[in-house]
Coordinates of C-alpha atoms and ligand atoms in Angstrom, one line a residue:
M1326 CA 17.3 3.9 -16.8
Q1327 CA 17.4 0.1 -15.8
T1328 CA 14.7 -2.0 -17.7
Q1329 CA 16.2 -5.5 -17.2
L1330 CA 15.2 -8.3 -14.8
L1331 CA 17.3 -8.5 -11.5
I1332 CA 18.3 -12.1 -10.7
D1333 CA 21.1 -13.2 -8.5
G1334 CA 22.7 -9.7 -8.5
E1335 CA 22.8 -9.6 -12.4
W1336 CA 20.6 -7.6 -15.0
R1337 CA 19.4 -9.7 -17.7
D1338 CA 16.8 -10.1 -20.2
G1339 CA 13.8 -12.7 -19.8
S1340 CA 14.4 -16.3 -20.7
E1341 CA 12.2 -15.4 -23.9
S1342 CA 13.8 -12.1 -24.5
A1343 CA 10.2 -10.6 -24.4
R1344 CA 9.6 -6.9 -23.4
F1345 CA 6.6 -4.8 -22.6
D1346 CA 6.0 -1.2 -22.9
V1347 CA 5.3 1.2 -19.9
E1348 CA 3.2 4.3 -20.6
N1349 CA 2.8 7.8 -18.9
P1350 CA -0.8 7.9 -18.0
A1351 CA -0.8 11.7 -18.3
T1352 CA 0.2 11.6 -21.9
E1353 CA -0.2 7.8 -23.1
D1354 CA 3.4 8.0 -24.5
V1355 CA 5.6 4.9 -24.2
I1356 CA 8.3 5.9 -21.8
A1357 CA 10.3 2.6 -21.7
S1358 CA 10.4 -1.1 -22.8
V1359 CA 10.9 -3.5 -19.8
A1360 CA 12.1 -7.2 -20.0
A1361 CA 9.1 -9.5 -19.4
G1362 CA 10.0 -12.2 -17.0
T1363 CA 8.7 -15.8 -17.6
T1364 CA 7.9 -18.6 -15.2
E1365 CA 11.6 -19.7 -15.7
D1366 CA 12.6 -16.4 -14.6
A1367 CA 10.6 -16.5 -11.5
T1368 CA 12.0 -20.0 -10.7
A1369 CA 15.6 -18.7 -11.3
A1370 CA 14.8 -16.0 -9.0
C1371 CA 13.6 -18.1 -6.2
E1372 CA 16.5 -20.3 -6.6
A1373 CA 18.9 -17.3 -6.4
A1374 CA 17.1 -16.2 -3.3
A1375 CA 17.2 -19.6 -1.6
Q1376 CA 21.1 -19.6 -2.3
A1377 CA 21.4 -16.2 -0.8
Q1378 CA 19.2 -16.4 2.1
V1379 CA 21.3 -18.8 4.2
A1380 CA 24.2 -16.2 4.3
W1381 CA 22.2 -13.3 4.7
A1382 CA 20.3 -14.7 7.7
A1383 CA 23.8 -15.5 9.1
T1384 CA 25.0 -11.9 8.7
A1385 CA 24.9 -9.9 12.1
P1386 CA 21.7 -8.1 12.6
R1387 CA 23.6 -4.7 12.9
E1388 CA 25.2 -5.5 9.4
R1389 CA 21.9 -6.0 7.9
G1390 CA 20.6 -2.6 9.7
E1391 CA 23.5 -0.8 8.4
I1392 CA 22.7 -1.8 4.6
L1393 CA 19.2 -0.8 5.1
R1394 CA 20.4 2.5 6.8
R1395 CA 22.6 3.2 3.6
T1396 CA 19.6 2.3 1.3
W1397 CA 17.5 5.0 3.2
Q1398 CA 20.3 7.4 2.7
L1399 CA 20.6 6.7 -1.0
M1400 CA 17.0 7.1 -1.4
I1401 CA 17.0 10.2 0.2
D1402 CA 20.1 11.6 -2.0
H1403 CA 18.2 10.4 -5.1
T1404 CA 14.8 11.8 -4.2
D1405 CA 14.5 13.9 -7.3
E1406 CA 15.5 11.3 -9.7
L1407 CA 13.2 8.7 -8.0
A1408 CA 10.3 11.1 -7.8
R1409 CA 10.6 11.9 -11.5
L1410 CA 10.4 8.3 -12.2
I1411 CA 7.4 7.8 -10.3
T1412 CA 5.9 11.0 -11.9
L1413 CA 6.6 9.5 -15.1
E1414 CA 5.3 6.0 -14.8
H1415 CA 2.4 6.7 -12.4
G1416 CA 1.5 10.3 -13.0
K1417 CA 1.0 11.7 -9.6
P1418 CA 2.3 15.2 -9.1
L1419 CA 5.9 15.5 -8.3
A1420 CA 5.5 16.9 -4.9
D1421 CA 3.4 13.9 -4.1
A1422 CA 6.0 11.6 -5.7
R1423 CA 8.6 13.4 -3.5
G1424 CA 6.5 12.7 -0.6
E1425 CA 6.3 9.1 -1.6
I1426 CA 10.0 8.8 -1.6
A1427 CA 10.4 10.0 1.9
Y1428 CA 7.7 7.8 3.1
A1429 CA 9.2 4.7 1.3
A1430 CA 12.8 5.5 2.3
E1431 CA 11.7 5.7 5.9
F1432 CA 10.7 2.0 6.1
F1433 CA 14.5 1.2 5.4
R1434 CA 15.4 3.6 8.2
W1435 CA 12.8 2.3 10.7
N1436 CA 13.7 -1.5 10.0
S1437 CA 17.4 -0.6 10.0
E1438 CA 16.7 0.2 13.8
E1439 CA 14.2 -2.8 14.2
A1440 CA 16.7 -5.3 12.7
V1441 CA 18.6 -5.3 16.0
R1442 CA 15.5 -5.7 18.2
I1443 CA 14.0 -9.0 17.3
H1444 CA 13.4 -10.1 20.7
G1445 CA 12.7 -13.7 21.8
S1446 CA 11.8 -14.8 25.6
L1447 CA 13.0 -16.9 28.3
G1448 CA 10.6 -18.7 30.6
T1449 CA 10.3 -21.6 32.9
A1450 CA 7.9 -24.5 32.4
P1451 CA 5.1 -24.5 35.0
S1452 CA 6.2 -27.9 36.2
G1453 CA 9.7 -26.4 36.8
A1454 CA 11.3 -29.4 34.6
N1455 CA 12.7 -27.3 31.8
R1456 CA 13.2 -23.8 30.6
I1457 CA 11.4 -22.4 27.5
V1458 CA 13.4 -20.6 25.0
V1459 CA 11.6 -18.7 22.2
H1460 CA 13.3 -17.1 19.4
H1461 CA 12.2 -15.8 16.0
P1462 CA 14.3 -17.0 13.0
P1463 CA 13.5 -15.5 9.4
V1464 CA 10.8 -17.2 7.4
G1465 CA 13.2 -17.9 4.4
V1466 CA 12.3 -16.8 0.9
V1467 CA 9.4 -14.3 0.5
V1468 CA 7.6 -13.6 -2.5
I1469 CA 6.3 -9.7 -2.8
V1470 CA 3.5 -8.9 -5.1
T1471 CA 2.7 -5.0 -5.2
P1472 CA 0.4 -2.4 -6.7
W1473 CA 0.9 0.6 -9.0
N1474 CA -0.4 3.2 -6.8
F1475 CA 2.7 3.6 -4.8
P1476 CA 5.4 2.4 -7.0
A1477 CA 8.1 2.8 -4.3
A1478 CA 6.5 2.6 -0.9
M1479 CA 4.4 -0.5 -1.3
I1480 CA 7.7 -2.3 -2.0
T1481 CA 9.7 -1.0 0.7
R1482 CA 7.2 -1.5 3.5
K1483 CA 7.4 -5.2 2.9
L1484 CA 10.9 -5.5 1.7
A1485 CA 12.6 -3.6 4.3
P1486 CA 11.3 -5.6 7.3
A1487 CA 11.8 -8.9 5.4
L1488 CA 15.4 -8.0 4.8
A1489 CA 15.9 -6.7 8.3
A1490 CA 14.7 -10.2 9.7
G1491 CA 17.1 -12.1 7.5
N1492 CA 14.8 -13.1 4.5
A1493 CA 15.6 -13.1 0.9
A1494 CA 12.9 -11.6 -1.7
V1495 CA 11.5 -12.2 -5.2
I1496 CA 9.5 -9.1 -6.0
K1497 CA 6.8 -9.0 -8.7
P1498 CA 6.6 -5.2 -9.2
P1499 CA 3.4 -3.9 -11.0
R1500 CA 3.2 -4.1 -14.7
E1501 CA 2.3 -0.5 -14.9
T1502 CA 5.1 0.9 -12.8
P1503 CA 8.3 -1.3 -12.9
L1504 CA 10.7 1.4 -13.4
T1505 CA 11.0 2.8 -9.8
A1506 CA 11.1 -0.8 -8.5
L1507 CA 14.1 -1.5 -10.8
R1508 CA 16.0 1.6 -9.7
I1509 CA 15.6 0.7 -6.0
G1510 CA 17.2 -2.5 -6.9
E1511 CA 20.3 -0.8 -8.0
L1512 CA 20.2 1.4 -5.0
L1513 CA 20.2 -1.9 -2.9
H1514 CA 23.3 -3.2 -4.4
E1515 CA 25.1 0.3 -4.1
A1516 CA 24.3 0.1 -0.5
G1517 CA 26.2 -3.3 -0.2
L1518 CA 23.4 -5.9 -0.4
P1519 CA 24.9 -9.2 -1.5
A1520 CA 23.8 -10.8 -4.9
G1521 CA 20.5 -12.8 -5.0
V1522 CA 19.0 -11.4 -1.7
V1523 CA 16.7 -9.2 -3.7
N1524 CA 15.5 -10.4 -6.9
I1525 CA 13.0 -8.3 -9.2
V1526 CA 11.1 -9.8 -11.9
P1527 CA 8.6 -7.9 -13.8
T1528 CA 6.3 -9.7 -16.0
M1529 CA 3.3 -9.6 -18.3
S1530 CA 1.8 -13.1 -17.1
S1531 CA 1.0 -12.4 -13.6
G1532 CA -0.7 -15.6 -12.7
A1533 CA 1.7 -18.1 -14.2
W1534 CA 4.6 -16.0 -12.8
F1535 CA 2.9 -16.5 -9.4
D1536 CA 2.2 -20.2 -9.7
A1537 CA 5.8 -20.7 -10.5
A1538 CA 7.0 -18.7 -7.4
V1539 CA 4.5 -20.3 -5.1
D1540 CA 5.4 -23.8 -6.3
H1541 CA 9.3 -23.3 -5.5
P1542 CA 10.0 -25.5 -2.7
A1543 CA 12.1 -22.7 -1.2
T1544 CA 9.3 -20.1 -1.0
R1545 CA 7.8 -19.9 2.7
M1546 CA 5.8 -16.6 2.5
V1547 CA 3.6 -14.4 0.2
S1548 CA 3.1 -10.7 1.0
F1549 CA 0.6 -9.0 -1.1
T1550 CA -0.9 -5.6 -1.4
G1551 CA -3.9 -5.1 -4.0
S1552 CA -7.4 -5.8 -4.3
T1553 CA -9.4 -8.2 -2.2
E1554 CA -10.5 -9.9 -5.2
V1555 CA -6.9 -10.7 -6.3
G1556 CA -6.0 -11.4 -2.7
I1557 CA -8.5 -14.2 -2.3
V1558 CA -7.0 -15.8 -5.4
L1559 CA -3.6 -15.5 -4.1
L1560 CA -4.5 -16.9 -0.6
K1561 CA -6.3 -19.8 -2.0
R1562 CA -3.1 -20.4 -4.3
S1563 CA -0.7 -19.9 -1.2
A1564 CA -2.7 -22.4 0.7
D1565 CA -1.6 -25.4 -1.6
R1566 CA 1.7 -24.9 0.0
V1567 CA 0.6 -23.8 3.4
L1568 CA 2.6 -20.5 3.1
K1569 CA 2.6 -18.0 5.6
T1570 CA 0.7 -14.7 4.1
V1571 CA 0.4 -10.9 4.7
M1572 CA -2.4 -9.4 2.9
E1573 CA -3.2 -5.6 2.6
L1574 CA -6.4 -5.7 0.7
G1575 CA -9.2 -3.2 -0.6
G1576 CA -11.0 -0.5 1.5
N1577 CA -14.3 1.2 1.7
A1578 CA -13.5 4.0 4.6
P1579 CA -16.3 5.9 6.3
F1580 CA -15.6 9.2 6.9
I1581 CA -17.9 10.5 9.7
V1582 CA -18.4 14.3 10.4
F1583 CA -20.5 14.9 13.7
D1584 CA -22.5 18.0 14.3
D1585 CA -19.9 19.3 16.8
A1586 CA -17.0 18.9 14.4
D1587 CA -14.7 21.8 13.3
I1588 CA -15.9 22.0 9.8
E1589 CA -13.0 23.7 8.4
A1590 CA -10.7 21.1 9.8
A1591 CA -13.1 18.2 8.6
V1592 CA -13.0 19.6 5.1
Q1593 CA -9.4 19.8 5.1
G1594 CA -9.2 16.4 6.6
A1595 CA -11.6 15.2 3.9
M1596 CA -9.3 16.7 1.2
V1597 CA -6.3 14.6 2.5
A1598 CA -8.5 11.4 3.2
K1599 CA -9.9 11.5 -0.4
M1600 CA -7.4 13.1 -2.6
R1601 CA -4.0 12.1 -1.2
H1602 CA -1.8 10.6 -4.0
S1603 CA -4.5 11.3 -6.8
A1604 CA -7.3 9.6 -4.8
E1605 CA -5.7 6.2 -5.6
T1606 CA -5.1 4.8 -2.2
C1607 CA -6.7 1.9 -0.3
T1608 CA -6.8 4.1 2.7
A1609 CA -9.1 6.7 0.8
A1610 CA -12.4 7.9 2.4
N1611 CA -14.9 6.3 0.2
R1612 CA -18.2 7.2 2.0
F1613 CA -18.7 10.6 3.7
F1614 CA -21.2 10.3 6.4
V1615 CA -22.2 14.0 7.5
H1616 CA -24.5 14.9 10.3
A1617 CA -27.9 16.7 8.9
A1618 CA -27.1 19.8 10.9
V1619 CA -23.8 20.6 9.1
A1620 CA -24.3 18.6 6.1
D1621 CA -25.0 21.7 3.8
D1622 CA -22.1 23.8 5.1
F1623 CA -19.7 20.8 4.9
T1624 CA -20.9 19.8 1.3
R1625 CA -20.7 23.5 0.0
M1626 CA -17.2 23.8 1.5
F1627 CA -15.9 20.4 0.3
A1628 CA -17.2 21.0 -3.0
A1629 CA -15.6 24.4 -3.2
A1630 CA -12.2 22.8 -2.3
M1631 CA -12.6 19.9 -4.7
S1632 CA -13.3 22.3 -7.7
D1633 CA -10.0 24.1 -6.9
I1634 CA -7.9 21.1 -7.6
R1635 CA -6.0 21.2 -10.7
I1636 CA -5.7 18.0 -12.5
G1637 CA -3.1 17.4 -15.2
N1638 CA 0.4 16.1 -16.1
G1639 CA 2.3 15.6 -12.6
F1640 CA 5.2 17.5 -14.0
D1641 CA 3.2 20.7 -14.7
D1642 CA 3.2 23.5 -12.0
G1643 CA 0.0 23.8 -9.8
V1644 CA -1.1 20.2 -10.8
T1645 CA -2.5 18.7 -7.5
C1646 CA -4.1 15.5 -8.9
G1647 CA -2.7 13.6 -11.8
P1648 CA -4.2 11.0 -14.1
M1649 CA -5.9 7.8 -13.3
I1650 CA -3.7 4.9 -14.2
N1651 CA -5.6 3.9 -17.3
A1652 CA -8.7 4.2 -19.6
K1653 CA -10.3 1.3 -17.5
A1654 CA -10.1 3.1 -14.3
V1655 CA -11.7 6.2 -15.7
A1656 CA -14.5 4.1 -17.2
S1657 CA -15.2 2.4 -14.1
I1658 CA -15.5 5.5 -12.1
N1659 CA -17.6 7.1 -14.7
E1660 CA -19.9 4.3 -14.6
L1661 CA -20.3 4.5 -10.7
V1662 CA -21.0 8.3 -10.9
T1663 CA -23.6 7.9 -13.8
A1664 CA -25.4 5.1 -12.1
A1665 CA -25.4 7.1 -8.7
A1666 CA -26.7 10.3 -10.6
D1667 CA -29.5 8.0 -12.3
H1668 CA -30.4 6.7 -9.0
G1669 CA -31.0 10.4 -7.6
A1670 CA -27.6 11.5 -6.5
T1671 CA -26.8 15.4 -7.2
I1672 CA -23.6 16.4 -8.6
A1673 CA -22.1 19.3 -6.4
T1674 CA -19.0 19.2 -8.4
G1675 CA -17.4 17.4 -11.2
G1676 CA -18.7 14.5 -12.9
G1677 CA -18.0 13.2 -16.6
A1678 CA -14.7 12.0 -18.0
V1679 CA -12.2 14.6 -19.5
D1680 CA -11.1 14.4 -23.2
G1681 CA -7.4 12.8 -23.6
P1682 CA -4.8 12.3 -24.0
G1683 CA -4.2 11.1 -20.7
H1684 CA -6.6 9.3 -18.4
F1685 CA -8.2 12.0 -16.3
Y1686 CA -11.5 12.2 -14.1
P1687 CA -12.5 15.4 -12.5
P1688 CA -12.8 15.8 -8.6
T1689 CA -16.5 15.2 -8.1
V1690 CA -18.7 15.4 -4.9
L1691 CA -22.0 13.8 -5.0
G1692 CA -24.8 14.7 -2.6
N1693 CA -28.3 13.0 -1.7
V1694 CA -26.6 9.4 -1.7
R1695 CA -28.0 6.8 0.6
S1696 CA -26.1 4.3 2.8
G1697 CA -26.4 1.0 0.7
D1698 CA -26.5 2.7 -2.6
D1699 CA -24.5 0.8 -5.3
I1700 CA -21.7 3.4 -5.1
T1701 CA -21.1 2.8 -1.5
R1702 CA -20.5 -0.8 -2.1
H1703 CA -17.6 -0.1 -4.4
E1704 CA -13.9 0.9 -3.6
I1705 CA -14.0 3.9 -6.0
F1706 CA -10.3 4.4 -6.3
G1707 CA -10.8 7.9 -7.7
P1708 CA -11.5 11.4 -7.0
V1709 CA -15.2 10.9 -6.2
A1710 CA -16.8 11.5 -2.7
P1711 CA -20.4 10.4 -2.0
V1712 CA -21.9 12.3 0.8
I1713 CA -24.7 10.8 2.9
T1714 CA -26.4 12.6 5.8
F1715 CA -27.2 11.0 9.1
E1716 CA -28.8 11.9 12.5
D1717 CA -28.4 9.1 14.8
T1718 CA -25.0 8.0 16.0
D1719 CA -25.8 4.3 16.4
Q1720 CA -27.3 4.1 12.8
V1721 CA -24.2 5.8 11.5
I1722 CA -21.8 3.4 13.2
A1723 CA -23.9 0.5 11.7
D1724 CA -23.9 2.0 8.2
A1725 CA -20.1 2.5 8.5
N1726 CA -19.7 -1.1 9.3
D1727 CA -22.0 -2.4 6.7
T1728 CA -19.3 -3.4 4.4
E1729 CA -17.0 -6.5 4.3
M1730 CA -14.0 -4.1 4.2
G1731 CA -12.4 -2.8 7.3
L1732 CA -9.1 -0.9 6.4
T1733 CA -9.6 2.5 7.5
G1734 CA -12.1 4.8 9.2
Y1735 CA -12.3 8.6 9.8
V1736 CA -13.9 10.4 12.5
F1737 CA -14.3 14.1 13.2
T1738 CA -15.8 15.6 16.4
R1739 CA -14.5 18.3 19.0
D1740 CA -15.5 15.9 21.7
L1741 CA -12.5 13.6 22.3
R1742 CA -14.7 11.3 24.4
R1743 CA -17.1 10.5 21.7
G1744 CA -14.4 10.3 19.1
L1745 CA -12.6 7.6 20.9
A1746 CA -16.0 5.7 21.7
V1747 CA -17.2 6.0 18.1
S1748 CA -13.6 4.9 16.8
E1749 CA -13.6 1.7 18.9
R1750 CA -16.9 0.6 17.4
I1751 CA -15.7 1.1 13.7
Q1752 CA -14.5 -2.3 12.3
A1753 CA -11.3 -1.0 10.9
G1754 CA -7.6 -1.4 11.5
M1755 CA -6.8 2.0 11.3
I1756 CA -8.7 5.2 12.4
G1757 CA -8.1 8.9 11.8
L1758 CA -9.6 10.9 14.6
N1759 CA -9.8 14.4 13.4
R1760 CA -7.0 13.5 10.9
G1761 CA -7.3 12.8 7.2
A1762 CA -4.0 10.6 7.2
V1763 CA -3.2 7.5 9.3
S1764 CA -0.1 6.2 7.3
D1765 CA 3.1 6.0 9.0
P1766 CA 6.0 3.4 9.2
A1767 CA 6.0 3.7 12.8
A1768 CA 2.3 2.6 13.1
P1769 CA 0.9 -0.9 12.4
F1770 CA -0.8 -0.7 8.8
G1771 CA -3.5 -3.3 8.1
G1772 CA -7.2 -4.2 7.9
M1773 CA -9.8 -6.1 9.5
K1774 CA -12.3 -8.3 7.8
Q1775 CA -11.6 -8.8 4.1
S1776 CA -9.3 -5.9 4.1
G1777 CA -6.4 -8.1 5.1
L1778 CA -4.4 -10.4 7.4
G1779 CA -1.4 -9.2 9.1
R1780 CA 0.3 -5.7 9.9
E1781 CA 2.9 -3.9 8.1
G1782 CA 5.4 -1.3 10.0
A1783 CA 5.7 -0.6 13.6
G1784 CA 7.1 -3.1 16.0
E1785 CA 4.9 -5.9 14.9
G1786 CA 5.7 -5.7 11.2
I1787 CA 9.0 -7.2 11.2
Y1788 CA 7.7 -10.2 13.2
E1789 CA 5.4 -10.9 10.3
F1790 CA 8.5 -12.0 8.4
C1791 CA 9.7 -14.4 11.2
E1792 CA 8.9 -17.8 12.5
T1793 CA 8.7 -18.5 16.1
Q1794 CA 10.8 -21.4 17.3
Y1795 CA 10.7 -22.7 20.9
I1796 CA 13.4 -24.9 22.5
A1797 CA 12.5 -26.9 25.6
T1798 CA 15.7 -27.5 27.5
D1799 CA 16.9 -28.5 30.9
W1800 CA 20.2 -27.1 32.0
Ligands
SIN701 C1 -2.2 1.7 -0.3 O1 -2.9 2.5 -0.9 O2 -2.2 0.5 -0.5 C2 -1.3 2.3 0.8 C3 -1.7 3.5 1.2 C4 -0.5 4.1 2.1 O3 0.3 3.4 2.5 O4 -0.8 5.1 2.5

C-alpha cells in the first residue's frame, strides 16, 4: 500500500517527515500511517506540475487520450483491490465501493474520448475586415481538493478532464481517505503518464497547504468538491490571485411525490436518492415532500424499506449501509434528529446513535416535519429522511426552492407533462424525474445558487479546464 507523497513522479516522505493515521470508521482501527505534506511539499508539487505541464500540453490529444484510456482499463482490472481500499478507509459496503470504481474509472474513459474533441471556431468579423479564430488551450496548473465521501470518483471527475485538456494537477486528497488516491496515482504512472503531470500531497494542515498552492505563480485554477462553507473560504482565497474555479458544493435536495405517483417506484427512488453510498452524498434527498393523499402509504412503505437496511462493516455480507465517517458526523446527525423530535417530529423508524466501535447511525424516517423546520435547513449527510406533507403544487415548489442550495431535486409523478413543468421550476442543477439517481459522467454535474459554480462531466466538463483564446487575423 503506497503511503508516501507523489511529487514529480517520485514517492517521498514530507519535508518534515511527519505522518498521520488513517482509521477504518467501521472499527476505529488504524489501518495506515500516511506521509503528511507541508507547505514546502505543496510548493514543490506546484513546481513539478509547472515544469511537466508544458510538455504534456504539447503531446498529441490522441496520446493523452490513450493514457487516460489505459488508466480506465487498469482501474477496471484492479476493481477488487481498489474497492477493498475504499471500504477499508471509507467504510461503504464492498458492492458500493465496486460501483464507485466503475463510476470513477468511467471519467477516464469518457475524457479519453473528449480529449480529441476540444473544438474551437472560425468566423468572419461583421466588418469583413478579418477572421476570428477561437481555440481552447489548457489552463495550466490545476489545484484539486476533494472530499472523503467518494475517495476515487471525486478525484477522477476533476483529474480526467484536466489531463485530457493538457493541464497538470496538484491534488490534496481528503485526510480521512488518502489511500485510494495514492493507488490511483500509481496506476496513472503504470498507464504511461509522465512524471510531474499529477502530484498527490496528503496533508494534516489543509489551510496552510491550500495557501501555498494558491500562491504558487504557476497555479491558474482551483477545482473543489465539499461543503459550501469551505467553498466560500476557498473562493475568497482564490480571488486573491484571480484563479479560475469550479466549485461543487453542498446540497439540500427536495424529493417531491405527487398524488398520482407510482408509490412503489417512489419508495425505490427514495431509497436510492437517500441511501446511495451510505447516505453520504451531496446529491442525497434531504427533504421529502409527499402529497397528503399518499403520505401515509409512502411513509409506511419507506419506513419499512429503511428498517430493512443492515448497517455494519462494509466487508460483511448483507450490509447495505456502512458507518458515518467519524464520531462528529454521528453527533451532528443525532443532534438534528433529537431537535426535530423535540419540535414535534414523529420517528417512524430509527433514531438514536448506535454503540461502537464504529461510527454508526440507524436509517431513520421522521414524520410530521414542517417546511422551514431546522432539520430542513441543514444538509443532513446521513441516513435520515424528514417527511413533509403538502397539498398545493405552487406551495411545494416554493418550499422546495426555499433554500440557498440548488444541487439536485427529485420529482415523482405519472404525468410526464406535470413532471417536466415542475422540474423546470425547481432551482437545481440536476433533476431526477421518476429516478433516484442523477450522477453520470456523460451528464453535466453541478449546482445552482450556493451549490456551486461550473459543471463536471459531459461535453462541457472539459472546457472548464480550458482557456478561450481568440486570434484576429486577416489572411
Ligand atoms: C458528491 O456527493 O459530491 C457527489 C455525488 C455523485 O457524484 O453522485
